[in-house]
PDB file of C-alpha atoms in Angstrom:
ATOM      1  CA  UNK A   7     -15.329  94.002 -40.655  1.00  0.00           C
ATOM      2  CA  UNK A   8     -11.663  94.635 -41.450  1.00  0.00           C
ATOM      3  CA  UNK A   9      -9.409  92.843 -43.875  1.00  0.00           C
ATOM      4  CA  UNK A  10      -5.686  93.087 -44.429  1.00  0.00           C
ATOM      5  CA  UNK A  11      -4.391  91.796 -47.732  1.00  0.00           C
ATOM      6  CA  UNK A  12      -0.674  91.210 -48.143  1.00  0.00           C
ATOM      7  CA  UNK A  13       1.309  90.724 -51.304  1.00  0.00           C
ATOM      8  CA  UNK A  14       4.858  90.799 -52.579  1.00  0.00           C
ATOM      9  CA  UNK A  15       6.420  87.789 -50.936  1.00  0.00           C
ATOM     10  CA  UNK A  16       8.505  85.324 -52.829  1.00  0.00           C
ATOM     11  CA  UNK A  17      11.866  83.701 -53.314  1.00  0.00           C
ATOM     12  CA  UNK A  18      14.981  85.811 -53.628  1.00  0.00           C
ATOM     13  CA  UNK A  19      18.706  85.255 -53.439  1.00  0.00           C
ATOM     14  CA  UNK A  20      20.760  86.675 -50.619  1.00  0.00           C
ATOM     15  CA  UNK A  21      21.506  90.312 -51.266  1.00  0.00           C
ATOM     16  CA  UNK A  22      18.340  90.809 -53.254  1.00  0.00           C
ATOM     17  CA  UNK A  23      15.281  92.909 -52.574  1.00  0.00           C
ATOM     18  CA  UNK A  24      11.557  92.483 -52.155  1.00  0.00           C
ATOM     19  CA  UNK A  25       8.717  94.877 -51.491  1.00  0.00           C
ATOM     20  CA  UNK A  26       5.748  93.802 -49.416  1.00  0.00           C
ATOM     21  CA  UNK A  27       2.397  95.548 -49.535  1.00  0.00           C
ATOM     22  CA  UNK A  28      -0.491  95.491 -47.094  1.00  0.00           C
ATOM     23  CA  UNK A  29      -3.853  97.019 -47.886  1.00  0.00           C
ATOM     24  CA  UNK A  30      -6.359  97.538 -45.100  1.00  0.00           C
ATOM     25  CA  UNK A  31     -10.025  97.748 -45.921  1.00  0.00           C
ATOM     26  CA  UNK A  32     -13.358  97.656 -44.156  1.00  0.00           C
ATOM     27  CA  UNK A  33     -15.203  99.737 -41.599  1.00  0.00           C
ATOM     28  CA  UNK A  34     -12.160 101.632 -40.402  1.00  0.00           C
ATOM     29  CA  UNK A  35     -12.778 104.825 -38.470  1.00  0.00           C
ATOM     30  CA  UNK A  36      -9.138 105.658 -37.913  1.00  0.00           C
ATOM     31  CA  UNK A  37      -5.830 103.863 -38.072  1.00  0.00           C
ATOM     32  CA  UNK A  38      -3.265 104.211 -35.309  1.00  0.00           C
ATOM     33  CA  UNK A  39      -0.431 102.191 -36.742  1.00  0.00           C
ATOM     34  CA  UNK A  40       0.517  99.519 -39.203  1.00  0.00           C
ATOM     35  CA  UNK A  41       3.393  97.151 -38.911  1.00  0.00           C
ATOM     36  CA  UNK A  42       5.093  94.067 -40.161  1.00  0.00           C
ATOM     37  CA  UNK A  43       5.880  91.022 -38.097  1.00  0.00           C
ATOM     38  CA  UNK A  44       7.559  87.815 -39.099  1.00  0.00           C
ATOM     39  CA  UNK A  45       7.695  84.275 -37.860  1.00  0.00           C
ATOM     40  CA  UNK A  46      10.339  81.766 -38.819  1.00  0.00           C
ATOM     41  CA  UNK A  47       9.935  78.030 -38.269  1.00  0.00           C
ATOM     42  CA  UNK A  48      10.447  77.166 -34.630  1.00  0.00           C
ATOM     43  CA  UNK A  49      10.472  80.781 -33.538  1.00  0.00           C
ATOM     44  CA  UNK A  50       7.922  83.161 -32.133  1.00  0.00           C
ATOM     45  CA  UNK A  51       6.494  86.031 -34.091  1.00  0.00           C
ATOM     46  CA  UNK A  52       8.629  89.147 -33.841  1.00  0.00           C
ATOM     47  CA  UNK A  53       8.198  92.773 -34.741  1.00  0.00           C
ATOM     48  CA  UNK A  54      10.020  93.837 -37.878  1.00  0.00           C
ATOM     49  CA  UNK A  55       8.848  97.404 -38.376  1.00  0.00           C
ATOM     50  CA  UNK A  56       5.969  99.667 -37.439  1.00  0.00           C
ATOM     51  CA  UNK A  57       4.733 103.032 -38.623  1.00  0.00           C
ATOM     52  CA  UNK A  58       2.221 105.199 -36.801  1.00  0.00           C
ATOM     53  CA  UNK A  59      -0.408 107.470 -38.260  1.00  0.00           C
ATOM     54  CA  UNK A  60       1.944 110.353 -37.512  1.00  0.00           C
ATOM     55  CA  UNK A  61       4.705 108.761 -39.540  1.00  0.00           C
ATOM     56  CA  UNK A  62       6.902 107.619 -36.683  1.00  0.00           C
ATOM     57  CA  UNK A  63       8.784 104.440 -37.508  1.00  0.00           C
ATOM     58  CA  UNK A  64      10.494 101.780 -35.454  1.00  0.00           C
ATOM     59  CA  UNK A  65      12.557  98.816 -36.600  1.00  0.00           C
ATOM     60  CA  UNK A  66      13.979  95.672 -35.176  1.00  0.00           C
ATOM     61  CA  UNK A  67      17.727  95.962 -34.727  1.00  0.00           C
ATOM     62  CA  UNK A  68      18.274  93.102 -37.133  1.00  0.00           C
ATOM     63  CA  UNK A  69      16.727  94.977 -40.060  1.00  0.00           C
ATOM     64  CA  UNK A  70      17.790  98.556 -39.421  1.00  0.00           C
ATOM     65  CA  UNK A  71      19.432 100.045 -42.461  1.00  0.00           C
ATOM     66  CA  UNK A  72      18.060  97.330 -44.722  1.00  0.00           C
ATOM     67  CA  UNK A  73      14.275  97.543 -44.408  1.00  0.00           C
ATOM     68  CA  UNK A  74      12.068 100.583 -44.814  1.00  0.00           C
ATOM     69  CA  UNK A  75       8.424 100.806 -43.830  1.00  0.00           C
ATOM     70  CA  UNK A  76       6.153 103.381 -45.413  1.00  0.00           C
ATOM     71  CA  UNK A  77       2.494 104.155 -45.930  1.00  0.00           C
ATOM     72  CA  UNK A  78       0.316 105.810 -48.533  1.00  0.00           C
ATOM     73  CA  UNK A  79      -1.447 109.132 -48.194  1.00  0.00           C
ATOM     74  CA  UNK A  80      -4.729 107.513 -47.218  1.00  0.00           C
ATOM     75  CA  UNK A  81      -2.958 105.673 -44.380  1.00  0.00           C
ATOM     76  CA  UNK A  82      -4.614 102.457 -45.438  1.00  0.00           C
ATOM     77  CA  UNK A  83      -1.708 100.754 -47.166  1.00  0.00           C
ATOM     78  CA  UNK A  84       1.672  99.904 -45.711  1.00  0.00           C
ATOM     79  CA  UNK A  85       4.788  98.843 -47.535  1.00  0.00           C
ATOM     80  CA  UNK A  86       7.941  97.120 -46.450  1.00  0.00           C
ATOM     81  CA  UNK A  87      10.898  97.613 -48.743  1.00  0.00           C
ATOM     82  CA  UNK A  88      13.443  94.929 -47.970  1.00  0.00           C
ATOM     83  CA  UNK A  89      16.960  95.211 -49.305  1.00  0.00           C
ATOM     84  CA  UNK A  90      20.193  93.323 -48.744  1.00  0.00           C
ATOM     85  CA  UNK A  91      18.163  90.316 -47.755  1.00  0.00           C
ATOM     86  CA  UNK A  92      19.781  87.582 -45.735  1.00  0.00           C
ATOM     87  CA  UNK A  93      18.824  83.939 -45.267  1.00  0.00           C
ATOM     88  CA  UNK A  94      17.976  84.848 -41.679  1.00  0.00           C
ATOM     89  CA  UNK A  95      15.154  87.005 -43.047  1.00  0.00           C
ATOM     90  CA  UNK A  96      13.335  83.912 -44.265  1.00  0.00           C
ATOM     91  CA  UNK A  97       9.953  83.815 -42.555  1.00  0.00           C
ATOM     92  CA  UNK A  98       6.263  84.302 -42.985  1.00  0.00           C
ATOM     93  CA  UNK A  99       5.642  88.027 -42.845  1.00  0.00           C
ATOM     94  CA  UNK A 100       2.406  89.261 -41.331  1.00  0.00           C
ATOM     95  CA  UNK A 101       0.849  92.661 -41.673  1.00  0.00           C
ATOM     96  CA  UNK A 102      -0.650  94.169 -38.548  1.00  0.00           C
ATOM     97  CA  UNK A 103      -2.968  97.128 -38.193  1.00  0.00           C
ATOM     98  CA  UNK A 104      -3.989  98.810 -34.972  1.00  0.00           C
ATOM     99  CA  UNK A 105      -7.180 100.685 -35.678  1.00  0.00           C
ATOM    100  CA  UNK A 106     -10.611 101.805 -34.591  1.00  0.00           C
ATOM    101  CA  UNK A 107     -13.875 100.526 -35.967  1.00  0.00           C
ATOM    102  CA  UNK A 108     -17.237 102.187 -35.420  1.00  0.00           C
ATOM    103  CA  UNK A 109     -18.460  99.717 -32.810  1.00  0.00           C
ATOM    104  CA  UNK A 110     -15.432  99.939 -30.516  1.00  0.00           C
ATOM    105  CA  UNK A 111     -14.125 102.711 -28.279  1.00  0.00           C
ATOM    106  CA  UNK A 112     -10.603 101.297 -28.112  1.00  0.00           C
ATOM    107  CA  UNK A 113      -8.257 100.286 -30.901  1.00  0.00           C
ATOM    108  CA  UNK A 114      -7.827  96.665 -31.823  1.00  0.00           C
ATOM    109  CA  UNK A 115      -5.164  94.684 -33.638  1.00  0.00           C
ATOM    110  CA  UNK A 116      -5.962  93.025 -36.941  1.00  0.00           C
ATOM    111  CA  UNK A 117      -3.731  90.651 -38.849  1.00  0.00           C
ATOM    112  CA  UNK A 118      -3.195  89.654 -42.418  1.00  0.00           C
ATOM    113  CA  UNK A 119      -2.911  86.085 -43.583  1.00  0.00           C
ATOM    114  CA  UNK A 120       0.848  86.206 -43.996  1.00  0.00           C
ATOM    115  CA  UNK A 121       3.114  86.063 -47.006  1.00  0.00           C
ATOM    116  CA  UNK A 122       6.150  83.836 -47.354  1.00  0.00           C
ATOM    117  CA  UNK A 123       9.562  85.371 -47.870  1.00  0.00           C
ATOM    118  CA  UNK A 124      12.365  82.957 -48.631  1.00  0.00           C
ATOM    119  CA  UNK A 125      15.965  84.086 -49.014  1.00  0.00           C
ATOM    120  CA  UNK A 126      18.349  81.549 -50.470  1.00  0.00           C
ATOM    121  CA  UNK A 127      22.037  81.472 -49.651  1.00  0.00           C
TER     122      UNK A 127
END
């Protein structure tokens, strides 16, 4: 039983900032990576940023230099600091966690419910 709870979405003007949070809880043995994806209307879900348990990060080209992903010391909470937001960033943002639970030998992806980010022009 794993749950990802996202928060921090909202409405912001172009050029503004938002910070998204994602807290993972449940029967987690170990966490391999956490990431943020987004899906805009009429488009498929795309990777925004990911951070591994070792701290390695990767970003979509469209957000490099503007977004920063981080995690807490317990490796159970991920953050996405979004700056210089553009209307093109408008989407539902989903938290993803790749992790192990006690009953599985291989990691599995879990998803949050999504949080809306709207950037006005």
